[in-house]
mmCIF file of N, CA and C in Angstrom:
data_model
loop_
_atom_site.group_PDB
_atom_site.id
_atom_site.type_symbol
_atom_site.label_atom_id
_atom_site.label_comp_id
_atom_site.label_asym_id
_atom_site.label_seq_id
_atom_site.Cartn_x
_atom_site.Cartn_y
_atom_site.Cartn_z
ATOM 1 N N MET A 1 172.063 83.826 162.109
ATOM 2 C CA MET A 1 172.934 84.595 161.654
ATOM 3 C C MET A 1 173.919 84.846 163.257
ATOM 4 N N ARG A 2 173.149 84.077 164.203
ATOM 5 C CA ARG A 2 173.677 84.376 165.833
ATOM 6 C C ARG A 2 174.342 82.962 165.471
ATOM 7 N N THR A 3 174.340 81.598 164.874
ATOM 8 C CA THR A 3 175.287 80.432 165.354
ATOM 9 C C THR A 3 175.785 80.516 164.080
ATOM 10 N N SER A 4 175.903 81.227 162.971
ATOM 11 C CA SER A 4 177.257 81.847 162.048
ATOM 12 C C SER A 4 178.385 82.590 163.177
ATOM 13 N N TRP A 5 177.727 83.566 163.773
ATOM 14 C CA TRP A 5 178.964 84.138 164.253
ATOM 15 C C TRP A 5 179.557 83.385 165.027
ATOM 16 N N ARG A 6 178.423 82.780 166.113
ATOM 17 C CA ARG A 6 179.413 81.759 166.868
ATOM 18 C C ARG A 6 180.383 80.888 166.282
ATOM 19 N N SER A 7 179.879 79.664 165.400
ATOM 20 C CA SER A 7 180.891 79.029 164.241
ATOM 21 C C SER A 7 182.327 79.524 164.113
ATOM 22 N N ALA A 8 181.705 80.516 163.255
ATOM 23 C CA ALA A 8 183.160 81.786 163.340
ATOM 24 C C ALA A 8 184.300 81.748 164.417
ATOM 25 N N SER A 9 183.514 82.220 165.661
ATOM 26 C CA SER A 9 184.609 82.016 166.113
ATOM 27 C C SER A 9 185.416 80.929 166.733
ATOM 28 N N VAL A 10 184.456 79.347 167.097
ATOM 29 C CA VAL A 10 185.045 78.656 167.604
ATOM 30 C C VAL A 10 186.300 78.223 166.558
ATOM 31 N N LEU A 11 185.294 78.356 165.563
ATOM 32 C CA LEU A 11 186.658 77.825 164.249
ATOM 33 C C LEU A 11 188.052 78.849 164.710
ATOM 34 N N GLY A 12 188.291 80.299 164.290
ATOM 35 C CA GLY A 12 189.288 80.811 165.355
ATOM 36 C C GLY A 12 190.176 80.782 166.547
ATOM 37 N N VAL A 13 189.102 80.445 167.188
ATOM 38 C CA VAL A 13 189.898 80.024 168.693
ATOM 39 C C VAL A 13 190.343 78.401 168.718
ATOM 40 N N VAL A 14 189.950 77.932 167.634
ATOM 41 C CA VAL A 14 190.751 76.627 167.400
ATOM 42 C C VAL A 14 191.693 76.549 166.586
ATOM 43 N N ALA A 15 191.686 77.435 165.213
ATOM 44 C CA ALA A 15 193.073 78.135 164.337
ATOM 45 C C ALA A 15 193.918 78.404 165.242
ATOM 46 N N ALA A 16 193.679 79.362 165.968
ATOM 47 C CA ALA A 16 194.682 79.946 166.999
ATOM 48 C C ALA A 16 195.304 78.567 167.861
ATOM 49 N N LEU A 17 194.744 77.534 168.636
ATOM 50 C CA LEU A 17 195.650 76.417 169.120
ATOM 51 C C LEU A 17 196.229 75.883 168.502
ATOM 52 N N VAL A 18 196.195 75.677 167.571
ATOM 53 C CA VAL A 18 196.600 74.411 166.299
ATOM 54 C C VAL A 18 197.270 74.575 165.868
ATOM 55 N N CYS A 19 197.558 75.858 165.217
ATOM 56 C CA CYS A 19 199.059 76.765 164.195
ATOM 57 C C CYS A 19 199.216 77.590 165.242
ATOM 58 N N PRO A 20 200.629 77.736 165.825
ATOM 59 C CA PRO A 20 201.205 77.881 166.482
ATOM 60 C C PRO A 20 201.709 79.699 165.756
ATOM 61 N N ALA A 21 201.874 81.074 166.301
ATOM 62 C CA ALA A 21 201.861 82.340 165.619
ATOM 63 C C ALA A 21 203.543 81.925 165.012
ATOM 64 N N PRO A 22 204.042 82.104 164.046
ATOM 65 C CA PRO A 22 205.907 82.508 163.868
ATOM 66 C C PRO A 22 206.460 82.770 165.046
ATOM 67 N N THR A 23 206.374 83.537 165.750
ATOM 68 C CA THR A 23 206.904 84.146 166.230
ATOM 69 C C THR A 23 207.530 83.160 167.526
ATOM 70 N N ALA A 24 206.440 82.145 167.367
ATOM 71 C CA ALA A 24 207.480 81.149 168.429
ATOM 72 C C ALA A 24 208.206 80.474 167.662
ATOM 73 N N ALA A 25 208.547 80.281 166.692
ATOM 74 C CA ALA A 25 209.569 79.290 166.315
ATOM 75 C C ALA A 25 210.607 80.320 166.022
ATOM 76 N N VAL A 26 210.928 81.307 165.790
ATOM 77 C CA VAL A 26 212.142 82.728 165.630
ATOM 78 C C VAL A 26 212.358 82.231 167.770
ATOM 79 N N SER A 27 211.113 82.526 168.261
ATOM 80 C CA SER A 27 212.272 82.583 170.097
ATOM 81 C C SER A 27 212.249 80.692 170.530
ATOM 82 N N GLN A 28 212.084 79.896 169.787
ATOM 83 C CA GLN A 28 213.000 78.514 170.040
ATOM 84 C C GLN A 28 214.369 78.538 169.673
ATOM 85 N N ALA A 29 214.101 78.716 168.530
ATOM 86 C CA ALA A 29 215.807 79.111 167.558
ATOM 87 C C ALA A 29 216.853 79.678 168.175
ATOM 88 N N HIS A 30 215.862 81.181 168.683
ATOM 89 C CA HIS A 30 216.878 81.652 169.663
ATOM 90 C C HIS A 30 217.802 80.934 171.171
ATOM 91 N N ARG A 31 216.074 80.418 172.037
ATOM 92 C CA ARG A 31 216.636 80.161 172.854
ATOM 93 C C ARG A 31 218.222 78.641 172.709
ATOM 94 N N GLU A 32 217.499 77.824 171.492
ATOM 95 C CA GLU A 32 218.785 76.823 171.548
ATOM 96 C C GLU A 32 220.064 77.287 170.862
ATOM 97 N N SER A 33 220.380 78.174 170.310
ATOM 98 C CA SER A 33 221.531 79.381 170.135
ATOM 99 C C SER A 33 222.289 79.449 171.172
ATOM 100 N N ALA A 34 221.120 80.472 172.614
ATOM 101 C CA ALA A 34 221.968 80.573 173.574
ATOM 102 C C ALA A 34 222.170 79.544 174.652
ATOM 103 N N ALA A 35 221.677 78.261 174.083
ATOM 104 C CA ALA A 35 222.018 77.045 175.413
ATOM 105 C C ALA A 35 222.961 76.281 175.006
ATOM 106 N N ARG A 36 223.390 76.286 173.574
ATOM 107 C CA ARG A 36 224.330 76.082 173.272
ATOM 108 C C ARG A 36 225.699 76.579 173.671
ATOM 109 N N PRO A 37 226.772 75.788 173.873
ATOM 110 C CA PRO A 37 227.934 75.755 174.501
ATOM 111 C C PRO A 37 229.254 76.855 173.771
ATOM 112 N N PHE A 38 229.300 78.225 174.269
ATOM 113 C CA PHE A 38 229.907 78.796 173.592
ATOM 114 C C PHE A 38 231.607 79.386 174.670
ATOM 115 N N GLY A 39 232.164 79.537 173.583
ATOM 116 C CA GLY A 39 233.540 80.093 173.937
ATOM 117 C C GLY A 39 234.469 79.564 174.202
ATOM 118 N N ALA A 40 235.755 80.448 173.357
ATOM 119 C CA ALA A 40 236.529 79.580 173.174
ATOM 120 C C ALA A 40 237.851 79.412 173.743
ATOM 121 N N ASP A 41 238.527 78.419 174.416
ATOM 122 C CA ASP A 41 239.630 78.521 175.716
ATOM 123 C C ASP A 41 240.456 78.868 175.469
ATOM 124 N N CYS A 42 241.263 80.214 176.321
ATOM 125 C CA CYS A 42 242.544 80.304 176.130
ATOM 126 C C CYS A 42 243.141 80.549 177.038
ATOM 127 N N SER A 43 244.435 79.716 176.714
ATOM 128 C CA SER A 43 245.449 80.613 178.083
ATOM 129 C C SER A 43 246.085 81.208 177.773
ATOM 130 N N VAL A 44 246.725 82.227 178.935
ATOM 131 C CA VAL A 44 247.570 83.454 179.279
ATOM 132 C C VAL A 44 248.739 83.619 179.873
ATOM 133 N N TYR A 45 249.433 83.189 179.113
ATOM 134 C CA TYR A 45 250.541 83.835 179.823
ATOM 135 C C TYR A 45 251.351 85.258 180.055
ATOM 136 N N VAL A 46 252.250 85.977 180.983
ATOM 137 C CA VAL A 46 252.665 87.110 181.258
ATOM 138 C C VAL A 46 254.194 86.606 181.497
ATOM 139 N N GLU A 47 255.239 86.839 180.736
ATOM 140 C CA GLU A 47 256.377 87.375 181.072
ATOM 141 C C GLU A 47 256.651 88.064 180.849
ATOM 142 N N GLY A 48 257.635 89.572 182.065
ATOM 143 C CA GLY A 48 257.449 90.208 182.322
ATOM 144 C C GLY A 48 256.542 91.319 181.726
ATOM 145 N N SER A 49 257.092 92.125 181.049
ATOM 146 C CA SER A 49 255.915 93.438 180.488
ATOM 147 C C SER A 49 255.216 93.094 179.050
ATOM 148 N N ARG A 50 255.338 91.707 178.836
ATOM 149 C CA ARG A 50 254.514 90.996 177.544
ATOM 150 C C ARG A 50 253.690 89.654 178.704
ATOM 151 N N ALA A 51 252.522 89.555 177.773
ATOM 152 C CA ALA A 51 251.187 88.740 177.874
ATOM 153 C C ALA A 51 250.759 88.395 176.191
ATOM 154 N N THR A 52 250.550 86.719 176.383
ATOM 155 C CA THR A 52 250.346 86.194 175.333
ATOM 156 C C THR A 52 249.117 85.564 175.514
ATOM 157 N N ALA A 53 247.896 85.287 174.755
ATOM 158 C CA ALA A 53 246.731 83.834 174.856
ATOM 159 C C ALA A 53 246.848 83.510 173.750
ATOM 160 N N TYR A 54 246.856 82.091 174.075
ATOM 161 C CA TYR A 54 246.506 81.370 172.956
ATOM 162 C C TYR A 54 245.574 80.375 173.195
ATOM 163 N N CYS A 55 244.347 80.648 172.411
ATOM 164 C CA CYS A 55 243.137 80.387 172.548
ATOM 165 C C CYS A 55 242.530 79.673 171.289
ATOM 166 N N HIS A 56 241.521 78.644 171.519
ATOM 167 C CA HIS A 56 241.308 77.595 170.739
ATOM 168 C C HIS A 56 239.457 77.451 171.192
ATOM 169 N N ASN A 57 238.777 77.658 169.469
ATOM 170 C CA ASN A 57 237.588 77.214 169.657
ATOM 171 C C ASN A 57 237.365 75.482 169.159
ATOM 172 N N PRO A 58 236.568 75.276 170.395
ATOM 173 C CA PRO A 58 235.806 74.285 169.976
ATOM 174 C C PRO A 58 234.654 73.433 169.850
ATOM 175 N N TYR A 59 233.796 74.670 170.029
ATOM 176 C CA TYR A 59 232.467 75.164 169.735
ATOM 177 C C TYR A 59 232.015 75.515 168.347
ATOM 178 N N MET A 60 230.361 75.636 168.281
ATOM 179 C CA MET A 60 230.621 75.683 166.909
ATOM 180 C C MET A 60 230.218 77.305 166.375
ATOM 181 N N ASP A 61 230.106 78.009 167.539
ATOM 182 C CA ASP A 61 229.714 79.444 166.694
ATOM 183 C C ASP A 61 231.123 79.895 167.068
ATOM 184 N N THR A 62 230.840 81.205 166.443
ATOM 185 C CA THR A 62 232.089 81.726 165.757
ATOM 186 C C THR A 62 232.582 82.649 167.319
ATOM 187 N N ASP A 63 233.680 82.372 168.105
ATOM 188 C CA ASP A 63 233.818 83.217 169.446
ATOM 189 C C ASP A 63 235.662 84.493 168.241
ATOM 190 N N ARG A 64 234.487 85.976 168.943
ATOM 191 C CA ARG A 64 235.047 87.081 168.616
ATOM 192 C C ARG A 64 235.972 87.597 170.168
ATOM 193 N N VAL A 65 237.403 86.886 169.777
ATOM 194 C CA VAL A 65 238.390 87.050 170.833
ATOM 195 C C VAL A 65 239.620 88.230 170.759
ATOM 196 N N GLN A 66 239.300 89.180 171.670
ATOM 197 C CA GLN A 66 240.870 89.850 172.354
ATOM 198 C C GLN A 66 241.566 90.187 173.546
ATOM 199 N N LEU A 67 242.051 90.339 173.145
ATOM 200 C CA LEU A 67 242.980 90.530 174.752
ATOM 201 C C LEU A 67 243.270 91.875 175.152
ATOM 202 N N HIS A 68 242.754 91.967 176.644
ATOM 203 C CA HIS A 68 243.787 92.939 176.964
ATOM 204 C C HIS A 68 244.672 93.329 178.107
ATOM 205 N N VAL A 69 245.253 94.657 177.674
ATOM 206 C CA VAL A 69 246.586 94.110 179.270
ATOM 207 C C VAL A 69 246.119 96.055 179.964
ATOM 208 N N GLU A 70 245.851 95.791 181.050
ATOM 209 C CA GLU A 70 246.146 97.052 181.469
ATOM 210 C C GLU A 70 247.551 97.053 182.574
ATOM 211 N N CYS A 71 248.582 97.900 182.432
ATOM 212 C CA CYS A 71 249.331 98.292 182.631
ATOM 213 C C CYS A 71 249.499 98.884 184.427
ATOM 214 N N GLU A 72 250.807 98.618 184.843
ATOM 215 C CA GLU A 72 250.860 98.963 186.458
ATOM 216 C C GLU A 72 251.171 100.428 185.786
ATOM 217 N N ARG A 73 251.902 101.142 185.933
ATOM 218 C CA ARG A 73 252.425 102.530 185.688
ATOM 219 C C ARG A 73 251.158 102.974 185.664
ATOM 220 N N TRP A 74 250.622 104.285 186.038
ATOM 221 C CA TRP A 74 250.578 105.693 185.677
ATOM 222 C C TRP A 74 250.457 105.803 183.999
ATOM 223 N N TRP A 75 251.463 106.146 183.753
ATOM 224 C CA TRP A 75 251.797 106.464 182.626
ATOM 225 C C TRP A 75 252.061 105.924 181.087
ATOM 226 N N ASP A 76 251.753 104.270 181.526
ATOM 227 C CA ASP A 76 252.172 103.369 180.805
ATOM 228 C C ASP A 76 250.646 103.486 180.040
ATOM 229 N N VAL A 77 250.425 103.669 178.712
ATOM 230 C CA VAL A 77 249.470 103.205 178.009
ATOM 231 C C VAL A 77 248.827 101.314 178.123
ATOM 232 N N ASP A 78 247.441 101.861 178.403
ATOM 233 C CA ASP A 78 247.244 100.393 178.190
ATOM 234 C C ASP A 78 246.643 99.563 177.206
ATOM 235 N N ALA A 79 246.426 97.751 176.676
ATOM 236 C CA ALA A 79 246.662 97.754 175.568
ATOM 237 C C ALA A 79 245.604 97.323 175.140
ATOM 238 N N ASP A 80 244.980 96.744 173.676
ATOM 239 C CA ASP A 80 244.102 95.786 173.213
ATOM 240 C C ASP A 80 244.598 95.511 172.281
ATOM 241 N N SER A 81 244.786 93.872 172.012
ATOM 242 C CA SER A 81 244.836 93.877 170.743
ATOM 243 C C SER A 81 243.885 93.674 169.605
ATOM 244 N N LYS A 82 244.256 93.286 168.813
ATOM 245 C CA LYS A 82 243.758 93.527 166.968
ATOM 246 C C LYS A 82 242.590 92.212 167.437
ATOM 247 N N PRO A 83 241.041 92.404 167.513
ATOM 248 C CA PRO A 83 239.839 91.257 167.701
ATOM 249 C C PRO A 83 240.088 90.312 166.654
ATOM 250 N N VAL A 84 240.034 88.849 166.572
ATOM 251 C CA VAL A 84 240.229 87.871 165.922
ATOM 252 C C VAL A 84 239.218 87.021 165.638
ATOM 253 N N GLU A 85 238.292 86.709 164.753
ATOM 254 C CA GLU A 85 237.261 85.911 165.013
ATOM 255 C C GLU A 85 237.477 84.430 164.685
ATOM 256 N N LEU A 86 237.443 83.718 165.647
ATOM 257 C CA LEU A 86 237.390 82.225 165.481
ATOM 258 C C LEU A 86 236.282 81.449 164.856
ATOM 259 N N GLY A 87 236.679 80.337 163.798
ATOM 260 C CA GLY A 87 234.960 79.962 163.619
ATOM 261 C C GLY A 87 235.483 78.801 164.765
ATOM 262 N N PRO A 88 234.896 77.533 164.655
ATOM 263 C CA PRO A 88 234.842 76.196 164.820
ATOM 264 C C PRO A 88 236.152 75.219 164.573
ATOM 265 N N THR A 89 236.860 75.054 165.731
ATOM 266 C CA THR A 89 238.544 74.125 165.679
ATOM 267 C C THR A 89 239.195 75.541 165.088
ATOM 268 N N GLY A 90 239.284 76.573 165.088
ATOM 269 C CA GLY A 90 239.713 77.553 165.480
ATOM 270 C C GLY A 90 240.775 77.800 166.006
ATOM 271 N N ARG A 91 242.313 78.638 165.859
ATOM 272 C CA ARG A 91 243.219 78.448 167.003
ATOM 273 C C ARG A 91 243.972 80.385 166.251
ATOM 274 N N ALA A 92 244.278 80.893 167.604
ATOM 275 C CA ALA A 92 245.099 81.994 167.727
ATOM 276 C C ALA A 92 245.565 82.201 169.041
ATOM 277 N N THR A 93 246.636 83.173 168.713
ATOM 278 C CA THR A 93 247.488 83.545 169.391
ATOM 279 C C THR A 93 248.100 85.238 169.151
ATOM 280 N N LEU A 94 247.192 86.008 170.934
ATOM 281 C CA LEU A 94 247.054 87.270 170.549
ATOM 282 C C LEU A 94 248.174 87.762 171.854
ATOM 283 N N SER A 95 248.870 88.781 171.126
ATOM 284 C CA SER A 95 249.936 89.206 172.072
ATOM 285 C C SER A 95 250.274 90.882 171.877
ATOM 286 N N GLU A 96 250.245 90.955 173.557
ATOM 287 C CA GLU A 96 250.396 92.653 173.633
ATOM 288 C C GLU A 96 250.962 93.099 175.239
ATOM 289 N N ARG A 97 251.822 94.276 174.806
ATOM 290 C CA ARG A 97 252.746 94.499 176.100
ATOM 291 C C ARG A 97 252.678 95.647 176.547
ATOM 292 N N CYS A 98 253.314 95.671 177.524
ATOM 293 C CA CYS A 98 253.226 97.733 178.362
ATOM 294 C C CYS A 98 254.443 97.924 178.599
ATOM 295 N N TRP A 99 255.046 98.751 178.457
ATOM 296 C CA TRP A 99 256.687 99.410 178.325
ATOM 297 C C TRP A 99 257.517 98.693 180.108
ATOM 298 N N LYS A 100 256.436 98.886 181.252
ATOM 299 C CA LYS A 100 256.963 98.530 182.275
ATOM 300 C C LYS A 100 255.954 97.446 182.775
ATOM 301 N N GLU A 101 255.434 96.621 184.441
ATOM 302 C CA GLU A 101 255.061 96.029 184.743
ATOM 303 C C GLU A 101 253.582 96.009 183.765
ATOM 304 N N ILE A 102 253.261 94.664 184.120
ATOM 305 C CA ILE A 102 251.861 94.572 183.862
ATOM 306 C C ILE A 102 250.629 94.322 184.931
ATOM 307 N N ARG A 103 249.989 94.849 185.087
ATOM 308 C CA ARG A 103 248.989 94.804 186.175
ATOM 309 C C ARG A 103 248.042 93.709 186.067
ATOM 310 N N THR A 104 247.004 93.462 184.676
ATOM 311 C CA THR A 104 245.903 93.082 184.807
ATOM 312 C C THR A 104 245.781 92.531 182.928
ATOM 313 N N VAL A 105 245.142 90.868 183.061
ATOM 314 C CA VAL A 105 245.586 90.709 181.562
ATOM 315 C C VAL A 105 244.559 89.744 181.593
ATOM 316 N N TRP A 106 242.890 90.003 180.461
ATOM 317 C CA TRP A 106 242.048 89.163 180.414
ATOM 318 C C TRP A 106 242.270 88.905 178.754
ATOM 319 N N VAL A 107 240.900 88.314 178.712
ATOM 320 C CA VAL A 107 240.504 88.173 177.360
ATOM 321 C C VAL A 107 238.610 88.280 177.302
ATOM 322 N N SER A 108 238.502 88.746 176.594
ATOM 323 C CA SER A 108 236.765 89.272 176.517
ATOM 324 C C SER A 108 236.287 88.070 174.775
ATOM 325 N N HIS A 109 235.090 87.695 175.367
ATOM 326 C CA HIS A 109 234.566 86.925 173.395
ATOM 327 C C HIS A 109 233.060 87.785 173.675
ATOM 328 N N LEU A 110 233.272 87.374 172.002
ATOM 329 C CA LEU A 110 231.635 88.007 171.399
ATOM 330 C C LEU A 110 231.223 86.682 170.625
ATOM 331 N N ARG A 111 230.200 86.383 170.667
ATOM 332 C CA ARG A 111 229.675 85.468 170.550
ATOM 333 C C ARG A 111 228.937 85.717 168.659
ATOM 334 N N ARG A 112 229.640 85.612 167.881
ATOM 335 C CA ARG A 112 229.029 85.597 166.461
ATOM 336 C C ARG A 112 228.489 84.486 165.370
ATOM 337 N N PRO A 113 226.743 84.087 165.727
ATOM 338 C CA PRO A 113 226.614 82.923 165.181
ATOM 339 C C PRO A 113 226.962 83.053 163.974
ATOM 340 N N SER A 114 227.200 81.142 163.435
ATOM 341 C CA SER A 114 227.421 81.176 162.541
ATOM 342 C C SER A 114 226.261 80.893 161.902
#
């Protein structure tokens, strides 16, 4: 009886070493998607009180881009454009404005796996 338990233990260890767990494959796929290049190229232009961003996504994953404008005057309402999902080779023009001067403009990116 002792020999059969020992054989079963050895077989169990060998099976665990030879057959990887399914979570290993999932974590490997996650690492690969995180290592892929990401992010649309956006050029932002400010003319007076209007800001415009021209974005192009050269990568495989969809990029959800959004233009954010912070106005200089305390009473002027800051603005965020509607988010746009750019698939591979996608292009978009985003535009927002303040009533008066603009303090800061930036584009946010959110990865949307394809």
